[in-house]
Amino acid sequence: PASSMLPASTRAPWAVETVGEAAPVPEAVQGLMLAEARRAAAEASSGPLTKRINDQRSLQRWKKSEAHANILKYISELGDAVVGRRLTQECEARPIISTIVAELEAMSEWIDRIPPLQQAMRYGNKAFKTWHERLVERSHKMMSDIFERHGPACVEDTALATAELHTYFIESFGSPVRVDYGTGHELSLIAWLFCMEKVGLLVLSDRPAVVLRVFHGYLTLMQKLQTTYWLEPAGSHGVWGLDDYQFLCFIFGAAQLVNHPHILPSSIHDEELLEQAADDYMYLSAIAFIRKVKKGPFGEHSPYLNDISGVETWNKVVAGLLRMYEGEVLGKLPVVQHLKFGTLLKWDSEFKD
C-alpha cells in the first residue's frame, strides 16, 4: 500500500503495515477519510470563491459563524430601511443604483431577444442557457465598470474583489446546468449586495433604494425569467414551502407595510385591493403573481402564506418570516451548500475542523 512507503510520522493515524492483501478499512475510518476528501475538495476552488458548506458538520459551523450573523442582520436591516415606504414613491438613489437598475433592465431585454425553444418539457427551457451565457459574458465587465465609475472602493485588490462580486452576481439568477432557480440563488444576490456595501460601493443611505429599486428590479426580472423559460424550482418544498422560488420579497414587502393604517396581513384575500396596491407593495405584488401563475384555491397551493394572513400585525409577520428564513434557507444544507466564501464574505478561520 502507498501508506507503507511513507515515513511513520507522515502516515494517517489509522495506517497500518500490511503484508499481502490489505485489511478492510473500518467503517469509522472510511467516514474520516470521506470527511478529509470533502475538506480537500472544498479547499480546491477553480475561482476566487470557495465552497465550504459540504456536510452537517460544516453546516453547524456556518450557523455559528460571523458570516451567518452578518447576512441575517443585513437582511433584517434592509427590511427596517423600507418600513412605511412604497415602491412608487420618490427614493433617493445615487448614480450607482441607477447603473445597477439599468443593467437589470438590459438583462430583461435579452429575454425578448432569446425566445424559449420548442421542446417537449414545459419546465427547464434550454434557451435559458443562452441567456445565462450572455450574463456571464457581461457581468465581469459590468463589475469592472462599476469599480471604475463609482469607486474608489475600500479594497486592496480591486481585481480580486471584482472577481468575487462577479461570481456572486452570476450565481444570483439560477443554474444554467440544472435550468433551475430558488432561494439559494436569491441568497447569492444578498451576498453580492452585502459585499458591495462592504467594499464601499454601496453605503448605508443606499439601503432603501437597494430594496425598492435594485431588489425589486431583480424580482421583476426573475419573475420574467421564470415565466418565459419555466425554470425548475430549486429545492422547492411544494405546497409546504413559502414559495417555489422567492422568500425575501415577503420579508421586505411585509416590512414596507408595518404600521400601515388599513392594509393588514388578511388583506391579501381582497382581490380588489391587491390590484390597486400591488404596484406599491412588494408583498402584495408577490401574492398577485402567485395568484396569476397558480390555479385553485389559495389556501391549497400556498398554505403557509394563507396561514400568515391570520397573523395580527405586520411586525409579527416580519419577525416570523426572519425566523423562518434563518431555519429554512440559511439553516438548510441543500440551500446553503452552494454559498461560497472568499475575502469579502469570509469563512471563519478561527474554527478548527
Short mmCIF file of C-alpha atoms in Angstrom, two decimals:
data_model
loop_
_atom_site.label_atom_id
_atom_site.label_comp_id
_atom_site.label_asym_id
_atom_site.label_seq_id
_atom_site.Cartn_x
_atom_site.Cartn_y
_atom_site.Cartn_z
CA PRO A 1 0.00 0.00 0.00
CA ALA A 2 1.06 3.57 -0.62
CA SER A 3 0.91 4.42 3.08
CA SER A 4 3.68 1.88 3.90
CA MET A 5 6.07 3.82 1.66
CA LEU A 6 5.73 6.91 3.85
CA PRO A 7 7.71 7.68 7.00
CA ALA A 8 5.69 6.80 10.10
CA SER A 9 5.33 10.46 11.08
CA THR A 10 3.53 11.31 7.82
CA ARG A 11 1.12 8.39 7.73
CA ALA A 12 -2.50 8.77 8.67
CA PRO A 13 -3.04 7.68 12.30
CA TRP A 14 -5.06 4.66 11.17
CA ALA A 15 -2.45 3.47 8.63
CA VAL A 16 -1.04 0.01 9.37
CA GLU A 17 1.70 -2.07 7.85
CA THR A 18 0.21 -4.90 5.80
CA VAL A 19 1.59 -7.99 4.12
CA GLY A 20 -0.35 -9.48 1.22
CA GLU A 21 -3.94 -8.32 0.94
CA ALA A 22 -4.88 -5.05 2.60
CA ALA A 23 -7.11 -5.29 5.66
CA PRO A 24 -10.61 -3.90 5.19
CA VAL A 25 -10.90 -0.28 6.25
CA PRO A 26 -13.14 0.11 9.32
CA GLU A 27 -16.40 1.97 8.73
CA ALA A 28 -15.45 4.77 11.14
CA VAL A 29 -12.16 5.24 9.31
CA GLN A 30 -13.98 5.38 5.98
CA GLY A 31 -16.04 8.20 7.42
CA LEU A 32 -12.91 10.08 8.44
CA MET A 33 -11.38 9.55 5.01
CA LEU A 34 -14.54 10.81 3.34
CA ALA A 35 -14.57 13.89 5.57
CA GLU A 36 -10.93 14.56 4.67
CA ALA A 37 -11.72 14.20 0.97
CA ARG A 38 -14.63 16.61 1.28
CA ARG A 39 -12.49 19.14 3.08
CA ALA A 40 -9.81 18.83 0.40
CA ALA A 41 -12.43 19.27 -2.32
CA ALA A 42 -13.79 22.31 -0.51
CA GLU A 43 -10.34 23.85 -0.30
CA ALA A 44 -9.74 23.36 -4.01
CA SER A 45 -11.60 26.08 -5.86
CA SER A 46 -11.28 26.93 -9.52
CA GLY A 47 -12.44 30.52 -8.96
CA PRO A 48 -11.97 33.29 -6.41
CA LEU A 49 -14.62 31.84 -4.08
CA THR A 50 -14.56 28.53 -2.23
CA LYS A 51 -17.38 26.15 -1.36
CA ARG A 52 -17.21 25.48 2.37
CA ILE A 53 -20.58 24.08 3.47
CA ASN A 54 -20.47 20.43 2.45
CA ASP A 55 -21.99 18.38 5.26
CA GLN A 56 -23.83 18.65 8.57
CA ARG A 57 -20.63 19.46 10.44
CA SER A 58 -19.77 22.44 8.26
CA LEU A 59 -23.45 23.47 8.28
CA GLN A 60 -23.38 23.69 12.09
CA ARG A 61 -20.17 25.69 11.86
CA TRP A 62 -21.83 28.06 9.39
CA LYS A 63 -24.80 28.59 11.71
CA LYS A 64 -22.45 29.78 14.47
CA SER A 65 -20.31 31.92 12.18
CA GLU A 66 -19.93 35.67 11.95
CA ALA A 67 -20.82 35.49 8.24
CA HIS A 68 -24.19 33.87 9.06
CA ALA A 69 -24.93 36.51 11.70
CA ASN A 70 -23.91 39.31 9.33
CA ILE A 71 -26.11 38.09 6.47
CA LEU A 72 -29.16 37.69 8.72
CA LYS A 73 -28.55 41.12 10.29
CA TYR A 74 -28.15 42.70 6.84
CA ILE A 75 -31.48 41.26 5.66
CA SER A 76 -33.22 42.48 8.81
CA GLU A 77 -31.74 45.96 8.42
CA LEU A 78 -32.75 46.13 4.75
CA GLY A 79 -36.30 45.47 5.93
CA ASP A 80 -36.01 48.22 8.53
CA ALA A 81 -34.88 50.63 5.80
CA VAL A 82 -38.18 50.34 3.89
CA VAL A 83 -40.73 50.47 6.71
CA GLY A 84 -43.58 52.70 5.56
CA ARG A 85 -42.11 53.21 2.07
CA ARG A 86 -43.90 52.48 -1.19
CA LEU A 87 -42.30 51.18 -4.37
CA THR A 88 -43.76 54.06 -6.36
CA GLN A 89 -42.69 56.94 -4.11
CA GLU A 90 -39.59 59.05 -4.69
CA CYS A 91 -36.48 57.37 -3.39
CA GLU A 92 -33.03 58.94 -3.12
CA ALA A 93 -30.80 56.98 -5.45
CA ARG A 94 -27.14 57.66 -6.08
CA PRO A 95 -25.77 57.05 -9.61
CA ILE A 96 -24.58 53.54 -8.74
CA ILE A 97 -28.20 52.50 -8.05
CA SER A 98 -29.23 53.77 -11.47
CA THR A 99 -26.34 51.86 -13.05
CA ILE A 100 -27.39 48.57 -11.44
CA VAL A 101 -31.07 49.07 -12.30
CA ALA A 102 -30.12 49.84 -15.92
CA GLU A 103 -28.13 46.57 -16.07
CA LEU A 104 -31.14 44.60 -14.77
CA GLU A 105 -33.38 46.26 -17.36
CA ALA A 106 -30.90 45.37 -20.11
CA MET A 107 -30.88 41.76 -18.90
CA SER A 108 -34.67 41.77 -19.13
CA GLU A 109 -34.43 42.91 -22.76
CA TRP A 110 -32.19 39.93 -23.54
CA ILE A 111 -35.14 37.66 -22.74
CA ASP A 112 -37.13 39.32 -25.52
CA ARG A 113 -34.34 38.52 -27.97
CA ILE A 114 -33.82 34.94 -26.77
CA PRO A 115 -37.21 33.23 -27.14
CA PRO A 116 -37.87 29.87 -25.47
CA LEU A 117 -37.08 26.82 -27.57
CA GLN A 118 -39.73 24.37 -28.75
CA GLN A 119 -39.28 21.32 -26.53
CA ALA A 120 -41.36 18.51 -25.08
CA MET A 121 -40.87 19.54 -21.44
CA ARG A 122 -42.63 22.63 -20.17
CA TYR A 123 -40.11 23.27 -17.39
CA GLY A 124 -36.40 23.91 -17.82
CA ASN A 125 -36.36 25.54 -21.26
CA LYS A 126 -32.84 25.21 -22.65
CA ALA A 127 -32.89 28.74 -24.09
CA PHE A 128 -32.13 29.88 -20.54
CA LYS A 129 -28.60 28.54 -21.02
CA THR A 130 -28.09 31.05 -23.84
CA TRP A 131 -29.45 33.86 -21.67
CA HIS A 132 -27.12 32.86 -18.83
CA GLU A 133 -24.11 32.72 -21.15
CA ARG A 134 -24.78 36.34 -22.05
CA LEU A 135 -25.00 37.18 -18.34
CA VAL A 136 -21.59 35.63 -17.68
CA GLU A 137 -20.07 37.47 -20.65
CA ARG A 138 -21.45 40.81 -19.46
CA SER A 139 -21.06 40.53 -15.69
CA HIS A 140 -17.29 40.85 -15.29
CA LYS A 141 -17.17 44.00 -17.44
CA MET A 142 -20.17 45.35 -15.55
CA MET A 143 -18.35 44.93 -12.23
CA SER A 144 -15.16 46.45 -13.62
CA ASP A 145 -17.15 49.43 -14.92
CA ILE A 146 -18.86 49.88 -11.55
CA PHE A 147 -15.50 49.99 -9.76
CA GLU A 148 -14.17 52.44 -12.33
CA ARG A 149 -17.21 54.75 -12.35
CA HIS A 150 -18.41 54.55 -8.76
CA GLY A 151 -15.25 53.85 -6.74
CA PRO A 152 -12.97 54.19 -5.02
CA ALA A 153 -13.71 51.06 -3.09
CA CYS A 154 -12.02 50.24 0.20
CA VAL A 155 -10.20 47.14 -1.02
CA GLU A 156 -6.52 46.48 -1.60
CA ASP A 157 -7.01 44.10 -4.52
CA THR A 158 -9.65 45.52 -6.86
CA ALA A 159 -9.20 42.70 -9.38
CA LEU A 160 -9.89 40.04 -6.73
CA ALA A 161 -12.90 41.95 -5.35
CA THR A 162 -14.24 42.34 -8.89
CA ALA A 163 -13.89 38.59 -9.50
CA GLU A 164 -15.64 37.70 -6.22
CA LEU A 165 -18.51 40.13 -6.86
CA HIS A 166 -18.84 38.83 -10.43
CA THR A 167 -19.22 35.27 -9.11
CA TYR A 168 -21.93 36.17 -6.58
CA PHE A 169 -23.78 38.14 -9.24
CA ILE A 170 -23.88 35.46 -11.93
CA GLU A 171 -24.95 32.85 -9.36
CA SER A 172 -27.96 35.00 -8.39
CA PHE A 173 -30.01 34.15 -11.47
CA GLY A 174 -30.29 30.38 -11.41
CA SER A 175 -28.28 27.41 -12.62
CA PRO A 176 -27.64 27.06 -16.37
CA VAL A 177 -26.75 23.40 -15.79
CA ARG A 178 -29.94 22.38 -13.98
CA VAL A 179 -32.03 25.21 -15.50
CA ASP A 180 -33.46 25.89 -12.06
CA TYR A 181 -33.75 28.74 -9.58
CA GLY A 182 -34.52 29.01 -5.89
CA THR A 183 -33.80 30.69 -2.58
CA GLY A 184 -30.12 29.70 -2.74
CA HIS A 185 -29.70 31.85 -5.84
CA GLU A 186 -31.64 34.66 -4.17
CA LEU A 187 -29.21 34.34 -1.23
CA SER A 188 -26.33 34.83 -3.66
CA LEU A 189 -27.80 38.21 -4.65
CA ILE A 190 -27.92 39.19 -0.97
CA ALA A 191 -24.27 38.13 -0.63
CA TRP A 192 -23.48 40.32 -3.66
CA LEU A 193 -25.27 43.35 -2.18
CA PHE A 194 -23.69 42.75 1.25
CA CYS A 195 -20.22 42.62 -0.32
CA MET A 196 -20.92 45.69 -2.47
CA GLU A 197 -21.58 47.56 0.75
CA LYS A 198 -18.57 46.02 2.46
CA VAL A 199 -16.20 47.35 -0.22
CA GLY A 200 -17.81 50.79 -0.05
CA LEU A 201 -19.50 50.84 -3.45
CA LEU A 202 -22.87 50.90 -1.67
CA VAL A 203 -23.38 52.84 1.58
CA LEU A 204 -25.93 52.78 4.41
CA SER A 205 -28.00 55.57 2.89
CA ASP A 206 -28.46 53.42 -0.26
CA ARG A 207 -30.41 50.74 1.60
CA PRO A 208 -33.95 51.99 0.83
CA ALA A 209 -33.04 52.17 -2.87
CA VAL A 210 -31.29 48.79 -2.68
CA VAL A 211 -34.62 47.22 -1.71
CA LEU A 212 -37.12 49.40 -3.58
CA ARG A 213 -35.14 49.77 -6.80
CA VAL A 214 -32.42 47.10 -7.06
CA PHE A 215 -34.05 44.13 -5.31
CA HIS A 216 -37.46 44.90 -6.78
CA GLY A 217 -35.88 45.16 -10.24
CA TYR A 218 -34.20 41.80 -9.65
CA LEU A 219 -37.51 40.27 -8.50
CA THR A 220 -39.29 41.56 -11.61
CA LEU A 221 -36.55 40.13 -13.82
CA MET A 222 -36.67 36.76 -12.08
CA GLN A 223 -40.45 36.54 -12.49
CA LYS A 224 -39.99 37.19 -16.22
CA LEU A 225 -37.28 34.52 -16.44
CA GLN A 226 -39.47 32.04 -14.55
CA THR A 227 -42.50 32.52 -16.78
CA THR A 228 -40.50 32.63 -20.04
CA TYR A 229 -38.12 29.70 -19.54
CA TRP A 230 -40.10 27.96 -16.78
CA LEU A 231 -37.08 27.39 -14.56
CA GLU A 232 -37.38 24.36 -12.30
CA PRO A 233 -37.91 25.33 -8.65
CA ALA A 234 -34.61 24.51 -6.92
CA GLY A 235 -35.15 22.65 -3.66
CA SER A 236 -38.84 23.52 -3.56
CA HIS A 237 -40.94 22.10 -0.72
CA GLY A 238 -44.03 22.30 -2.94
CA VAL A 239 -47.08 23.45 -1.01
CA TRP A 240 -45.09 23.13 2.22
CA GLY A 241 -42.76 25.96 1.29
CA LEU A 242 -43.42 29.68 1.42
CA ASP A 243 -42.99 30.00 -2.35
CA ASP A 244 -41.44 27.89 -5.12
CA TYR A 245 -38.76 30.48 -5.91
CA GLN A 246 -38.57 33.55 -3.68
CA PHE A 247 -38.51 34.37 0.02
CA LEU A 248 -37.04 37.81 0.63
CA CYS A 249 -39.77 39.71 -1.22
CA PHE A 250 -42.13 38.63 1.59
CA ILE A 251 -39.77 39.89 4.33
CA PHE A 252 -39.11 43.22 2.61
CA GLY A 253 -42.72 43.52 1.48
CA ALA A 254 -44.08 42.89 4.97
CA ALA A 255 -41.62 45.47 6.35
CA GLN A 256 -43.00 48.06 3.90
CA LEU A 257 -46.46 47.52 5.39
CA VAL A 258 -45.51 47.81 9.08
CA ASN A 259 -47.89 50.31 10.74
CA HIS A 260 -49.99 50.69 7.59
CA PRO A 261 -53.33 52.23 8.63
CA HIS A 262 -55.63 49.83 6.77
CA ILE A 263 -53.71 47.13 4.83
CA LEU A 264 -53.46 44.12 7.15
CA PRO A 265 -51.99 40.64 6.65
CA SER A 266 -55.54 39.42 5.96
CA SER A 267 -55.87 41.94 3.12
CA ILE A 268 -54.18 39.52 0.70
CA HIS A 269 -57.60 37.91 0.21
CA ASP A 270 -59.08 41.19 -1.06
CA GLU A 271 -58.56 40.90 -4.82
CA GLU A 272 -59.62 44.48 -5.50
CA LEU A 273 -57.07 45.81 -3.00
CA LEU A 274 -54.38 43.56 -4.48
CA GLU A 275 -54.99 45.05 -7.88
CA GLN A 276 -54.90 48.61 -6.51
CA ALA A 277 -51.89 48.31 -4.22
CA ALA A 278 -49.64 45.67 -5.83
CA ASP A 279 -47.58 48.35 -7.59
CA ASP A 280 -46.82 49.97 -4.22
CA TYR A 281 -46.04 46.99 -2.02
CA MET A 282 -43.79 44.05 -2.78
CA TYR A 283 -45.70 41.61 -0.56
CA LEU A 284 -48.96 42.28 -2.36
CA SER A 285 -47.22 42.15 -5.74
CA ALA A 286 -45.75 38.73 -4.89
CA ILE A 287 -49.16 37.44 -3.79
CA ALA A 288 -50.75 38.75 -7.00
CA PHE A 289 -48.04 37.00 -9.05
CA ILE A 290 -48.69 33.69 -7.27
CA ARG A 291 -52.42 34.00 -7.86
CA LYS A 292 -51.71 34.57 -11.55
CA VAL A 293 -49.40 31.58 -12.10
CA LYS A 294 -51.07 29.06 -9.78
CA LYS A 295 -54.55 27.68 -10.16
CA GLY A 296 -57.00 26.58 -7.49
CA PRO A 297 -57.86 27.84 -4.01
CA PHE A 298 -55.10 29.98 -2.49
CA GLY A 299 -55.17 28.04 0.78
CA GLU A 300 -54.42 24.81 -1.08
CA HIS A 301 -51.47 25.87 -3.26
CA SER A 302 -50.00 28.37 -0.73
CA PRO A 303 -50.94 27.16 2.77
CA TYR A 304 -48.07 28.94 4.56
CA LEU A 305 -48.92 32.30 3.05
CA ASN A 306 -52.57 31.61 3.78
CA ASP A 307 -51.72 30.91 7.44
CA ILE A 308 -49.61 34.08 7.66
CA SER A 309 -52.68 36.10 6.62
CA GLY A 310 -54.15 35.25 10.03
CA VAL A 311 -51.32 37.00 11.92
CA GLU A 312 -52.44 40.21 13.61
CA THR A 313 -49.71 42.68 12.65
CA TRP A 314 -47.05 43.14 10.01
CA ASN A 315 -44.41 43.46 12.75
CA LYS A 316 -45.19 39.90 13.80
CA VAL A 317 -45.15 38.76 10.17
CA VAL A 318 -41.66 40.22 9.64
CA ALA A 319 -40.33 38.65 12.85
CA GLY A 320 -41.81 35.25 11.96
CA LEU A 321 -40.51 35.34 8.41
CA LEU A 322 -36.98 36.21 9.59
CA ARG A 323 -37.04 33.20 11.91
CA MET A 324 -38.35 31.04 9.08
CA TYR A 325 -35.66 32.34 6.72
CA GLU A 326 -32.96 31.51 9.25
CA GLY A 327 -34.28 27.97 9.61
CA GLU A 328 -35.49 27.11 6.11
CA VAL A 329 -32.92 28.93 3.96
CA LEU A 330 -29.78 29.75 5.98
CA GLY A 331 -30.18 26.56 8.01
CA LYS A 332 -30.80 24.01 5.27
CA LEU A 333 -27.85 22.19 3.68
CA PRO A 334 -29.44 21.75 0.21
CA VAL A 335 -29.79 25.56 0.02
CA VAL A 336 -26.65 26.99 1.63
CA GLN A 337 -24.23 24.34 0.32
CA HIS A 338 -23.96 26.45 -2.84
CA LEU A 339 -22.97 29.64 -0.97
CA LYS A 340 -19.27 30.36 -1.43
CA PHE A 341 -16.74 32.32 0.57
CA GLY A 342 -13.75 34.50 -0.15
CA THR A 343 -12.07 37.68 1.10
CA LEU A 344 -15.31 39.70 1.28
CA LEU A 345 -17.68 37.13 2.78
CA LYS A 346 -15.23 35.23 4.94
CA TRP A 347 -15.35 31.70 6.30
CA ASP A 348 -14.46 31.89 9.98
CA SER A 349 -10.86 30.66 10.09
CA GLU A 350 -10.72 30.52 13.90
CA PHE A 351 -12.89 27.40 13.88
CA LYS A 352 -10.88 24.19 13.92
CA ASP A 353 -12.07 21.42 11.59
#
